[in-house]
GROMACS .gro file of C-alpha atoms in nm:
model
  232
    1MET     CA    1   9.449  12.120  12.840
    2LEU     CA    2   9.807  12.056  12.949
    3THR     CA    3  10.056  12.342  12.948
    4ASN     CA    4  10.430  12.361  13.003
    5ILE     CA    5  10.623  12.593  13.235
    6PHE     CA    6  10.585  12.871  12.976
    7ASP     CA    7  10.207  12.834  12.983
    8GLN     CA    8  10.209  12.697  12.629
    9PRO     CA    9   9.958  12.424  12.541
   10ILE     CA   10  10.123  12.087  12.481
   11GLY     CA   11  10.014  11.738  12.384
   12GLU     CA   12   9.929  11.453  12.616
   13PRO     CA   13  10.235  11.273  12.757
   14VAL     CA   14  10.326  10.932  12.619
   15LEU     CA   15  10.488  10.743  12.902
   16ASP     CA   16  10.769  10.491  12.853
   17PHE     CA   17  10.749  10.533  12.476
   18VAL     CA   18  10.998  10.336  12.266
   19PRO     CA   19  11.025  10.301  11.887
   20GLY     CA   20  10.838  10.015  11.724
   21GLN     CA   21  10.955   9.722  11.516
   22LEU     CA   22  10.953   9.686  11.139
   23PRO     CA   23  10.689   9.451  10.999
   24ASP     CA   24  10.805   9.090  10.972
   25ILE     CA   25  10.513   8.870  10.875
   26GLU     CA   26  10.531   8.496  10.825
   27GLN     CA   27  10.161   8.438  10.762
   28LEU     CA   28   9.838   8.597  10.875
   29VAL     CA   29   9.559   8.340  10.862
   30GLY     CA   30   9.189   8.416  10.882
   31ILE     CA   31   8.866   8.232  10.817
   32TYR     CA   32   8.875   8.290  10.442
   33THR     CA   33   9.213   8.447  10.378
   34ILE     CA   34   9.587   8.407  10.407
   35VAL     CA   35   9.820   8.706  10.388
   36GLU     CA   36  10.193   8.649  10.346
   37PRO     CA   37  10.500   8.836  10.215
   38LEU     CA   38  10.533   8.842   9.838
   39ASN     CA   39  10.739   8.556   9.698
   40VAL     CA   40  10.836   8.531   9.331
   41ASP     CA   41  10.840   8.152   9.310
   42ARG     CA   42  10.505   8.104   9.481
   43HIS     CA   43  10.309   8.408   9.368
   44PHE     CA   44  10.430   8.525   9.026
   45GLU     CA   45  10.200   8.326   8.796
   46ASP     CA   46   9.883   8.407   8.987
   47ALA     CA   47   9.976   8.774   9.021
   48TYR     CA   48  10.033   8.806   8.646
   49THR     CA   49   9.665   8.732   8.586
   50PHE     CA   50   9.568   9.065   8.746
   51TYR     CA   51   9.885   9.265   8.676
   52GLY     CA   52   9.920   9.150   8.314
   53PRO     CA   53   9.745   9.222   7.982
   54ASP     CA   54   9.416   9.064   8.091
   55SER     CA   55   9.380   9.317   8.373
   56PRO     CA   56   9.110   9.578   8.295
   57LYS     CA   57   9.267   9.910   8.195
   58GLU     CA   58   9.026  10.104   8.415
   59GLN     CA   59   9.181   9.935   8.719
   60TRP     CA   60   9.499  10.135   8.665
   61THR     CA   61   9.356  10.487   8.643
   62TYR     CA   62   9.453  10.583   8.997
   63LEU     CA   63   9.786  10.395   9.014
   64SER     CA   64  10.113  10.552   8.907
   65ILE     CA   65  10.199  10.246   8.695
   66ASP     CA   66  10.011  10.067   8.415
   67ARG     CA   67   9.937   9.702   8.356
   68PHE     CA   68  10.218   9.489   8.217
   69GLU     CA   69  10.197   9.364   7.861
   70ASN     CA   70  10.449   9.081   7.892
   71LYS     CA   71  10.581   8.847   8.158
   72GLU     CA   72  10.943   8.953   8.124
   73ASP     CA   73  10.875   9.314   8.223
   74PHE     CA   74  10.644   9.206   8.501
   75ARG     CA   75  10.893   8.956   8.641
   76THR     CA   76  11.156   9.230   8.672
   77TYR     CA   77  10.906   9.455   8.848
   78PHE     CA   78  10.770   9.174   9.066
   79GLU     CA   79  11.119   9.074   9.180
   80GLY     CA   80  11.170   9.434   9.293
   81MET     CA   81  10.841   9.421   9.483
   82ALA     CA   82  10.942   9.100   9.659
   83ASP     CA   83  11.280   9.246   9.758
   84SER     CA   84  11.138   9.578   9.880
   85LYS     CA   85  11.127   9.651  10.253
   86ASP     CA   86  10.927   9.973  10.217
   87PRO     CA   87  10.679   9.928  10.062
   88TYR     CA   88  10.657   9.586  10.227
   89TYR     CA   89  10.446   9.396   9.977
   90LEU     CA   90  10.203   9.123  10.076
   91ALA     CA   91  10.011   8.863   9.879
   92ILE     CA   92   9.643   8.795   9.947
   93LEU     CA   93   9.549   8.429   9.905
   94ASP     CA   94   9.211   8.264   9.900
   95LYS     CA   95   9.239   8.019  10.188
   96GLU     CA   96   9.045   7.743  10.014
   97SER     CA   97   9.227   7.747   9.678
   98HIS     CA   98   9.558   7.904   9.794
   99LYS     CA   99   9.541   8.116   9.478
  100VAL     CA  100   9.688   8.467   9.493
  101ILE     CA  101   9.402   8.706   9.414
  102GLY     CA  102   9.547   9.042   9.521
  103THR     CA  103   9.839   9.232   9.665
  104PHE     CA  104   9.886   9.531   9.893
  105SER     CA  105  10.160   9.673  10.112
  106LEU     CA  106  10.259   9.837  10.434
  107MET     CA  107  10.446  10.151  10.336
  108ARG     CA  108  10.594  10.475  10.467
  109ILE     CA  109  10.689  10.267  10.767
  110ASP     CA  110  10.787  10.490  11.059
  111PRO     CA  111  10.886  10.273  11.357
  112LYS     CA  112  11.029  10.577  11.539
  113ASN     CA  113  10.678  10.717  11.578
  114ARG     CA  114  10.488  10.387  11.536
  115VAL     CA  115  10.305  10.500  11.221
  116VAL     CA  116  10.246  10.304  10.900
  117GLU     CA  117  10.031  10.330  10.587
  118MET     CA  118   9.830  10.076  10.389
  119GLY     CA  119   9.890  10.125  10.018
  120TRP     CA  120   9.953   9.987   9.670
  121VAL     CA  121   9.624   9.797   9.688
  122LEU     CA  122   9.554   9.591   9.375
  123TYR     CA  123   9.274   9.334   9.372
  124GLY     CA  124   9.203   9.065   9.117
  125PRO     CA  125   8.841   9.026   9.002
  126GLU     CA  126   8.765   8.750   9.256
  127LEU     CA  127   8.868   8.975   9.542
  128LYS     CA  128   8.666   9.287   9.470
  129HIS     CA  129   8.363   9.340   9.697
  130SER     CA  130   8.436   9.013   9.877
  131ARG     CA  131   8.463   8.904  10.237
  132VAL     CA  132   8.819   8.787  10.154
  133ALA     CA  133   8.918   9.147  10.075
  134THR     CA  134   8.770   9.276  10.398
  135GLU     CA  135   8.932   9.003  10.603
  136ALA     CA  136   9.270   9.064  10.438
  137GLN     CA  137   9.253   9.429  10.538
  138TYR     CA  138   9.147   9.333  10.890
  139LEU     CA  139   9.429   9.080  10.929
  140VAL     CA  140   9.692   9.343  10.846
  141MET     CA  141   9.518   9.607  11.059
  142ARG     CA  142   9.515   9.362  11.351
  143TYR     CA  143   9.885   9.288  11.299
  144VAL     CA  144   9.969   9.661  11.295
  145PHE     CA  145   9.790   9.733  11.621
  146ASP     CA  146   9.796   9.406  11.816
  147GLU     CA  147  10.140   9.277  11.717
  148LEU     CA  148  10.346   9.584  11.628
  149HIS     CA  149  10.153   9.811  11.869
  150TYR     CA  150  10.165  10.105  11.631
  151ARG     CA  151   9.976  10.419  11.724
  152ARG     CA  152   9.851  10.535  11.385
  153TYR     CA  153   9.749  10.355  11.064
  154GLU     CA  154   9.709  10.561  10.749
  155TRP     CA  155   9.524  10.536  10.418
  156LYS     CA  156   9.585  10.785  10.136
  157CYS     CA  157   9.429  10.801   9.792
  158ASP     CA  158   9.348  11.026   9.499
  159SER     CA  159   9.062  11.248   9.607
  160LEU     CA  160   8.878  11.146   9.287
  161ASN     CA  161   8.916  10.772   9.348
  162ALA     CA  162   8.565  10.702   9.476
  163PRO     CA  163   8.610  10.326   9.548
  164SER     CA  164   8.925  10.386   9.754
  165ASN     CA  165   8.766  10.668   9.951
  166GLN     CA  166   8.459  10.454  10.017
  167ALA     CA  167   8.675  10.159  10.126
  168ALA     CA  168   8.866  10.372  10.376
  169LYS     CA  169   8.545  10.494  10.537
  170ARG     CA  170   8.387  10.149  10.543
  171LEU     CA  171   8.694  10.000  10.714
  172GLY     CA  172   8.674  10.260  10.990
  173PHE     CA  173   8.936  10.514  10.886
  174THR     CA  174   8.871  10.881  10.968
  175PHE     CA  175   8.898  11.145  10.696
  176GLU     CA  176   9.153  11.409  10.795
  177GLY     CA  177   9.160  11.639  10.494
  178THR     CA  178   9.284  11.691  10.140
  179PHE     CA  179   9.642  11.774  10.045
  180ARG     CA  180   9.593  11.987   9.734
  181ARG     CA  181   9.825  11.930   9.435
  182ALA     CA  182  10.014  11.675   9.640
  183ALA     CA  183  10.148  11.481   9.341
  184VAL     CA  184  10.174  11.461   8.964
  185TYR     CA  185  10.125  11.123   8.799
  186LYS     CA  186  10.037  11.016   8.447
  187ASN     CA  187  10.063  11.386   8.352
  188ARG     CA  188   9.779  11.471   8.588
  189SER     CA  189   9.759  11.670   8.908
  190ARG     CA  190   9.654  11.473   9.215
  191ASP     CA  191   9.486  11.600   9.528
  192THR     CA  192   9.539  11.339   9.799
  193ASN     CA  193   9.282  11.252  10.063
  194TRP     CA  194   9.428  11.149  10.399
  195TYR     CA  195   9.262  10.902  10.633
  196SER     CA  196   9.384  10.753  10.959
  197MET     CA  197   9.292  10.507  11.229
  198LEU     CA  198   9.419  10.536  11.585
  199GLU     CA  199   9.468  10.250  11.826
  200GLU     CA  200   9.152  10.321  12.028
  201GLU     CA  201   8.948  10.351  11.706
  202TYR     CA  202   9.076  10.012  11.597
  203GLN     CA  203   8.976   9.864  11.932
  204ALA     CA  204   8.624   9.997  11.876
  205MET     CA  205   8.611   9.833  11.530
  206LYS     CA  206   8.740   9.487  11.627
  207ALA     CA  207   8.405   9.343  11.736
  208LYS     CA  208   8.240   9.479  11.421
  209PHE     CA  209   8.495   9.305  11.201
  210ASP     CA  210   8.465   8.980  11.396
  211ASN     CA  211   8.086   8.986  11.379
  212TRP     CA  212   8.079   9.077  11.011
  213LEU     CA  213   8.327   8.803  10.915
  214ASP     CA  214   8.138   8.532  11.107
  215PRO     CA  215   8.011   8.277  10.851
  216ALA     CA  216   7.666   8.315  11.007
  217ASN     CA  217   7.656   8.671  10.867
  218PHE     CA  218   7.637   8.541  10.510
  219ASP     CA  219   7.349   8.368  10.334
  220ASP     CA  220   7.370   8.065  10.108
  221GLN     CA  221   7.467   8.286   9.814
  222GLY     CA  222   7.745   8.451  10.012
  223TYR     CA  223   7.570   8.786  10.056
  224GLN     CA  224   7.610   8.973  10.383
  225ILE     CA  225   7.317   8.983  10.622
  226HIS     CA  226   7.442   9.281  10.823
  227PRO     CA  227   7.679   9.548  10.686
  228LEU     CA  228   8.016   9.602  10.848
  229ASN     CA  229   7.931   9.917  11.041
  230THR     CA  230   7.605   9.784  11.183
  231ASP     CA  231   7.583   9.774  11.561
  232TYR     CA  232   7.480   9.416  11.640
   0.00000   0.00000   0.00000
């Protein structure tokens, strides 16, 4: 363990450290997926199908907002999303159809310390439990570490939100603990689970993502042959 001149334990040195850049994505293109910044003209109509009145109410339990009952209210909100720099909202497109089937964001962006969080994840029905969803997460993760060279990537969710907690673990995030009574939303108390991924942990996951996303890992019905965390 390193110590200073006062014999106090200190952290490992970070040599030649400089602040990072803010995210500035044009397009992230994968095998099945395209991720690009939210755009009202291109993305509004598709997004309304899973933000609007046809969206299942149970999808909104763990979000601080509710589904939108009319296009006018959603357009106002969506325009604010598209203009926002933090959260920095992104559209998830099916590469074959170019249809928007989900949105998420990079948020709590901290270029000074090279830390950023994935959040505001909302998937349409076509995206849930799909290889497109996994690839979309991987494309942004890869951008965070390989392009921005951030040191820490975070995931936070309601401790009771089982699908979000499971997704974080499956994608390779490490559980760090629970912040008790961290927030109040929808007149409920929220304990928040914190997860993170460090640069070296991402490097260890890259081959697993690449192997899992290979078309050869899916049968004729589109079902995976090997799960994501399998060692090939």
